[in-house]
CSV table of C-alpha atoms in Angstrom, one decimal:
chain,number,residue,atom,x,y,z
A,1,PHE,CA,135.1,217.5,137.1
A,2,LEU,CA,135.6,213.3,137.8
A,3,GLU,CA,138.3,214.6,141.0
A,4,LYS,CA,135.4,215.8,142.4
A,5,HIS,CA,132.2,213.4,141.5
A,6,PRO,CA,134.1,210.2,140.8
A,7,PRO,CA,132.1,207.5,139.2
A,8,MET,CA,130.0,205.2,141.4
A,9,VAL,CA,127.5,202.3,141.7
A,10,ALA,CA,124.8,203.1,143.5
A,11,ASP,CA,124.1,199.8,146.1
A,12,VAL,CA,120.6,199.4,144.9
A,13,GLU,CA,122.6,198.8,141.0
A,14,ARG,CA,125.5,197.0,142.1
A,15,SER,CA,123.0,194.3,143.7
A,16,ILE,CA,120.9,194.0,140.6
A,17,VAL,CA,124.0,193.5,138.6
A,18,LEU,CA,125.3,190.9,141.0
A,19,ASP,CA,121.7,188.7,140.8
A,20,MET,CA,122.3,188.9,137.2
A,21,GLY,CA,123.0,185.5,134.9
A,22,PRO,CA,125.5,185.8,132.5
A,23,ALA,CA,122.9,186.0,129.9
A,24,SER,CA,120.8,188.8,131.5
A,25,ARG,CA,124.0,190.6,132.0
A,26,GLN,CA,125.3,190.3,128.1
A,27,ASP,CA,121.6,191.5,127.1
A,28,GLN,CA,121.6,194.4,129.3
A,29,LEU,CA,125.4,195.3,128.5
A,30,VAL,CA,124.3,195.5,124.8
A,31,GLN,CA,121.0,197.5,125.7
A,32,ASP,CA,123.4,200.0,127.8
A,33,THR,CA,125.8,199.9,124.5
A,34,ALA,CA,123.5,200.7,122.2
A,35,ALA,CA,121.8,203.6,124.6
A,36,VAL,CA,125.7,205.1,124.6
A,37,MET,CA,125.7,204.7,120.9
A,38,ARG,CA,122.6,206.7,120.2
A,39,LEU,CA,124.0,209.6,122.6
A,40,LEU,CA,127.3,209.6,120.8
A,41,GLU,CA,125.2,209.8,117.6
A,42,THR,CA,123.1,212.5,118.9
A,43,ALA,CA,126.2,214.4,120.3
A,44,LEU,CA,127.8,214.2,116.8
A,45,VAL,CA,124.2,215.5,114.9
A,46,LEU,CA,124.1,218.3,117.5
A,47,ASN,CA,127.6,219.1,116.8
A,48,ASN,CA,127.1,219.4,112.9
A,49,GLU,CA,124.0,221.3,113.3
A,50,LYS,CA,125.9,224.0,115.9
A,51,GLY,CA,128.2,224.6,112.9
A,52,SER,CA,125.5,225.0,110.1
A,53,SER,CA,123.7,227.6,112.8
A,54,THR,CA,126.9,229.6,113.1
A,55,ARG,CA,127.2,229.7,109.1
A,56,GLU,CA,123.7,230.9,108.6
A,57,LEU,CA,123.6,233.2,110.8
A,58,GLU,CA,127.0,234.9,109.2
A,59,LYS,CA,124.8,234.7,106.3
A,60,LEU,CA,122.1,236.6,107.6
A,61,LYS,CA,124.6,239.3,109.4
A,62,VAL,CA,126.1,239.9,105.7
A,63,ARG,CA,122.1,239.9,104.3
A,64,ASN,CA,121.4,242.2,107.5
A,65,GLU,CA,124.5,244.7,106.3
A,66,LYS,CA,123.2,244.9,103.1
A,67,LEU,CA,119.6,246.1,103.8
A,68,GLU,CA,120.9,248.7,106.2
A,69,ALA,CA,123.1,249.8,103.5
A,70,GLU,CA,120.6,250.1,101.0
A,71,VAL,CA,118.2,251.9,103.8
A,72,LEU,CA,120.8,254.5,104.2
A,73,LYS,CA,121.3,255.0,100.6
A,74,LEU,CA,117.2,255.5,100.1
A,75,GLU,CA,117.3,257.7,103.1
A,76,GLY,CA,120.3,259.9,102.2
């Protein structure tokens, strides 16, 4: 992916960053780092939820099979 879409900074962003003073750069870096951490936390939660959803789906499949067997038994 990165070979086709290398990371790059838009000229406007580059200009903004270079015009910032050291304190402003530090504040912005802290805010950006916090945003990345929130993004990673969200990804972790969603990955855990996927596993939970898969387990729930398997439980429902087993329950459905039992109910189908019971219906067949009652019909027969």
